[in-house]
């Protein structure tokens, strides 16, 4: 495994193009489709001129597009900031402000609820990209920011914790050592992406897919 967390870590899984990566109520997504979607999102972010380690909001329902968006954001060299659509609007706007988010990956419907000064990239409007160009230009390193996790804020203003790729990689290395491939072959994604446990539920099984 490489020191970078995104494309190079998932490269061996992308090679299993026809195998199922994700399953939701609408059907399945293969590793090839996951790669295409993630690269398209990364390309779209780069076209907007976002600098490495920029916070990009993820404001999506819990479907197959969500993991693809997280990987795409990190592939672009940015760091994702999770925004759960089930949260009150005031909480969403608060996290956007604290995280200094200028760009959000979302849907056309949810985009209507975002502040006017936010750049909304709607998942339905993202076009396919040059896969090789995107995958061969992944700027992420082990000390690059991967994502932000906020405290509940129940006793005051929420505080953001910045997680580097190396931190997340440590979790993946541990999980691959502790669990067998058969145990990780099918894992339920039940945790909100605003909680750190979601990193295990999404990325550990995806990186260990059969």
CSV table of C-alpha atoms in Angstrom, one decimal:
chain,number,residue,atom,x,y,z
A,1,UNK,CA,0.0,0.0,0.0
A,2,UNK,CA,1.2,3.5,-0.8
A,3,UNK,CA,1.4,6.5,1.5
A,4,UNK,CA,-1.3,8.3,-0.4
A,5,UNK,CA,-4.8,7.5,0.7
A,6,UNK,CA,-7.0,8.0,-2.3
A,7,UNK,CA,-6.4,6.8,-5.9
A,8,UNK,CA,-3.3,4.8,-5.2
A,9,UNK,CA,-4.8,3.0,-2.3
A,10,UNK,CA,-7.8,2.0,-4.3
A,11,UNK,CA,-5.9,1.3,-7.5
A,12,UNK,CA,-5.9,-2.5,-6.9
A,13,UNK,CA,-9.7,-2.4,-6.4
A,14,UNK,CA,-10.3,-0.4,-9.5
A,15,UNK,CA,-8.6,-3.2,-11.4
A,16,UNK,CA,-11.5,-5.4,-10.4
A,17,UNK,CA,-13.8,-3.4,-12.7
A,18,UNK,CA,-16.8,-5.7,-13.0
A,19,UNK,CA,-17.0,-6.6,-9.4
A,20,UNK,CA,-19.6,-4.9,-7.1
A,21,UNK,CA,-18.3,-2.1,-5.0
A,22,UNK,CA,-21.5,-0.6,-3.6
A,23,UNK,CA,-25.1,-1.6,-3.3
A,24,UNK,CA,-28.1,0.6,-2.4
A,25,UNK,CA,-31.8,0.6,-3.0
A,26,UNK,CA,-31.4,1.6,-6.6
A,27,UNK,CA,-29.0,-1.2,-7.5
A,28,UNK,CA,-25.3,-1.7,-7.6
A,29,UNK,CA,-22.1,0.2,-8.6
A,30,UNK,CA,-19.1,-1.7,-9.9
A,31,UNK,CA,-15.5,-0.7,-9.1
A,32,UNK,CA,-15.2,0.6,-12.7
A,33,UNK,CA,-18.3,2.8,-12.2
A,34,UNK,CA,-17.0,4.0,-8.8
A,35,UNK,CA,-13.7,5.0,-10.4
A,36,UNK,CA,-15.5,6.8,-13.2
A,37,UNK,CA,-17.7,8.7,-10.8
A,38,UNK,CA,-14.9,9.6,-8.4
A,39,UNK,CA,-12.7,10.8,-11.2
A,40,UNK,CA,-15.5,12.9,-12.7
A,41,UNK,CA,-16.0,14.6,-9.4
A,42,UNK,CA,-12.3,15.2,-9.0
A,43,UNK,CA,-12.0,16.7,-12.5
A,44,UNK,CA,-15.0,19.0,-11.8
A,45,UNK,CA,-13.4,20.3,-8.6
A,46,UNK,CA,-10.1,20.9,-10.3
A,47,UNK,CA,-11.9,22.8,-13.1
A,48,UNK,CA,-13.2,25.2,-10.4
A,49,UNK,CA,-9.6,26.0,-9.4
A,50,UNK,CA,-9.8,24.6,-5.9
A,51,UNK,CA,-6.5,24.5,-4.1
A,52,UNK,CA,-5.2,21.4,-2.3
A,53,UNK,CA,-6.6,20.8,1.2
A,54,UNK,CA,-9.5,23.1,0.5
A,55,UNK,CA,-12.6,22.1,2.5
A,56,UNK,CA,-15.3,20.8,0.2
A,57,UNK,CA,-18.8,20.2,1.6
A,58,UNK,CA,-20.5,16.9,0.9
A,59,UNK,CA,-24.3,17.4,1.1
A,60,UNK,CA,-25.7,14.3,-0.4
A,61,UNK,CA,-28.3,11.6,0.5
A,62,UNK,CA,-27.2,8.2,1.6
A,63,UNK,CA,-26.8,6.5,-1.8
A,64,UNK,CA,-24.1,5.2,-4.1
A,65,UNK,CA,-23.0,8.7,-5.0
A,66,UNK,CA,-21.9,9.5,-1.5
A,67,UNK,CA,-18.8,7.3,-1.3
A,68,UNK,CA,-17.9,8.3,-4.8
A,69,UNK,CA,-18.0,11.9,-3.8
A,70,UNK,CA,-15.8,11.4,-0.8
A,71,UNK,CA,-13.2,9.6,-2.9
A,72,UNK,CA,-13.5,12.2,-5.7
A,73,UNK,CA,-12.9,15.1,-3.3
A,74,UNK,CA,-9.7,13.5,-1.9
A,75,UNK,CA,-8.6,12.5,-5.4
A,76,UNK,CA,-8.7,16.2,-6.3
A,77,UNK,CA,-6.4,16.9,-3.3
A,78,UNK,CA,-9.2,18.5,-1.3
A,79,UNK,CA,-10.6,17.5,2.1
A,80,UNK,CA,-14.3,16.6,2.6
A,81,UNK,CA,-16.5,18.2,5.2
A,82,UNK,CA,-19.6,16.1,5.8
A,83,UNK,CA,-23.0,17.8,5.8
A,84,UNK,CA,-25.9,15.5,6.7
A,85,UNK,CA,-29.1,16.5,4.9
A,86,UNK,CA,-31.1,15.3,7.9
A,87,UNK,CA,-29.5,18.0,10.1
A,88,UNK,CA,-31.4,21.3,10.7
A,89,UNK,CA,-30.6,24.0,8.2
A,90,UNK,CA,-29.1,26.2,10.8
A,91,UNK,CA,-26.6,23.4,11.7
A,92,UNK,CA,-25.7,23.0,8.0
A,93,UNK,CA,-25.1,26.7,7.6
A,94,UNK,CA,-23.1,26.8,10.8
A,95,UNK,CA,-20.7,24.1,9.7
A,96,UNK,CA,-20.3,25.7,6.2
A,97,UNK,CA,-19.3,29.0,8.0
A,98,UNK,CA,-17.0,27.5,10.5
A,99,UNK,CA,-15.3,25.2,7.9
A,100,UNK,CA,-14.9,28.1,5.5
A,101,UNK,CA,-16.6,26.0,2.8
A,102,UNK,CA,-16.9,27.7,-0.6
A,103,UNK,CA,-17.9,24.7,-2.7
A,104,UNK,CA,-20.3,21.8,-2.0
A,105,UNK,CA,-21.0,18.6,-3.8
A,106,UNK,CA,-24.8,18.1,-3.7
A,107,UNK,CA,-27.9,17.4,-5.7
A,108,UNK,CA,-30.1,19.9,-7.6
A,109,UNK,CA,-32.8,19.6,-5.0
A,110,UNK,CA,-30.5,20.1,-2.0
A,111,UNK,CA,-28.6,22.9,-3.7
A,112,UNK,CA,-31.7,25.1,-3.4
A,113,UNK,CA,-31.3,25.1,0.4
A,114,UNK,CA,-27.6,26.2,0.4
A,115,UNK,CA,-26.6,29.9,1.0
A,116,UNK,CA,-26.4,32.0,-2.2
A,117,UNK,CA,-22.6,32.6,-1.9
A,118,UNK,CA,-21.8,28.8,-2.0
A,119,UNK,CA,-20.7,27.2,-5.3
A,120,UNK,CA,-22.9,24.1,-5.7
A,121,UNK,CA,-21.6,21.3,-7.9
A,122,UNK,CA,-24.7,19.1,-8.6
A,123,UNK,CA,-24.0,15.4,-8.9
A,124,UNK,CA,-26.5,15.1,-11.8
A,125,UNK,CA,-24.5,17.6,-13.8
A,126,UNK,CA,-21.0,16.2,-13.5
A,127,UNK,CA,-19.6,14.8,-16.8
A,128,UNK,CA,-17.2,12.0,-17.2
A,129,UNK,CA,-13.5,12.8,-17.2
A,130,UNK,CA,-10.2,11.5,-18.5
A,131,UNK,CA,-9.5,8.7,-16.0
A,132,UNK,CA,-5.8,8.3,-16.6
A,133,UNK,CA,-5.1,12.0,-16.3
A,134,UNK,CA,-7.0,12.3,-13.1
A,135,UNK,CA,-5.6,9.1,-11.5
A,136,UNK,CA,-2.0,10.0,-12.5
A,137,UNK,CA,-2.2,13.5,-11.0
A,138,UNK,CA,-3.3,12.7,-7.4
A,139,UNK,CA,-1.7,15.3,-5.2
A,140,UNK,CA,-2.6,13.7,-1.8
A,141,UNK,CA,0.2,12.7,0.5
A,142,UNK,CA,0.1,11.1,3.9
A,143,UNK,CA,0.3,14.5,5.7
A,144,UNK,CA,-2.4,16.1,3.5
A,145,UNK,CA,-5.8,16.8,4.9
A,146,UNK,CA,-8.4,14.1,4.1
A,147,UNK,CA,-11.5,15.3,5.9
A,148,UNK,CA,-13.0,17.3,8.7
A,149,UNK,CA,-15.1,16.0,11.6
A,150,UNK,CA,-17.0,18.3,13.9
A,151,UNK,CA,-18.0,17.8,17.5
A,152,UNK,CA,-21.7,17.8,18.3
A,153,UNK,CA,-21.5,21.3,19.7
A,154,UNK,CA,-24.0,20.4,22.4
A,155,UNK,CA,-22.1,22.5,24.9
A,156,UNK,CA,-21.2,25.4,22.6
A,157,UNK,CA,-20.0,26.0,19.1
A,158,UNK,CA,-19.0,22.9,17.1
A,159,UNK,CA,-15.2,22.4,16.8
A,160,UNK,CA,-13.7,20.9,13.7
A,161,UNK,CA,-11.0,18.2,13.8
A,162,UNK,CA,-8.7,18.0,10.8
A,163,UNK,CA,-7.8,14.5,9.8
A,164,UNK,CA,-4.8,13.7,7.6
A,165,UNK,CA,-4.5,10.9,5.1
A,166,UNK,CA,-1.9,9.2,7.2
A,167,UNK,CA,-4.3,9.1,10.2
A,168,UNK,CA,-7.0,7.5,8.0
A,169,UNK,CA,-4.5,5.1,6.5
A,170,UNK,CA,-3.5,3.9,10.0
A,171,UNK,CA,-7.2,2.8,10.5
A,172,UNK,CA,-7.2,1.0,7.2
A,173,UNK,CA,-4.0,-0.8,7.9
A,174,UNK,CA,-5.3,-1.9,11.3
A,175,UNK,CA,-8.6,-3.1,9.9
A,176,UNK,CA,-6.9,-5.1,7.1
A,177,UNK,CA,-4.7,-6.8,9.6
A,178,UNK,CA,-7.5,-7.4,12.2
A,179,UNK,CA,-10.3,-8.5,9.9
A,180,UNK,CA,-10.3,-11.1,7.1
A,181,UNK,CA,-11.3,-10.3,3.5
A,182,UNK,CA,-14.4,-12.5,4.0
A,183,UNK,CA,-15.4,-10.5,7.1
A,184,UNK,CA,-15.0,-7.2,5.1
A,185,UNK,CA,-16.7,-8.5,1.9
A,186,UNK,CA,-20.0,-7.0,2.9
A,187,UNK,CA,-20.4,-4.2,5.5
A,188,UNK,CA,-23.5,-2.2,6.2
A,189,UNK,CA,-23.1,1.6,6.0
A,190,UNK,CA,-25.3,2.8,8.8
A,191,UNK,CA,-23.4,5.7,10.4
A,192,UNK,CA,-23.8,9.3,9.4
A,193,UNK,CA,-20.8,10.7,7.5
A,194,UNK,CA,-20.5,13.3,10.2
A,195,UNK,CA,-19.2,10.7,12.6
A,196,UNK,CA,-15.7,9.2,12.3
A,197,UNK,CA,-17.0,5.6,12.3
A,198,UNK,CA,-18.2,6.2,8.8
A,199,UNK,CA,-14.6,6.1,7.6
A,200,UNK,CA,-14.4,2.5,8.7
A,201,UNK,CA,-17.8,1.6,7.2
A,202,UNK,CA,-17.1,3.1,3.8
A,203,UNK,CA,-13.4,2.8,3.1
A,204,UNK,CA,-12.4,-0.4,4.8
A,205,UNK,CA,-14.7,-2.7,2.9
A,206,UNK,CA,-14.2,-0.7,-0.3
A,207,UNK,CA,-10.4,-1.1,-0.1
A,208,UNK,CA,-10.8,-4.8,0.8
A,209,UNK,CA,-13.4,-5.8,-1.8
A,210,UNK,CA,-13.2,-9.3,-3.3
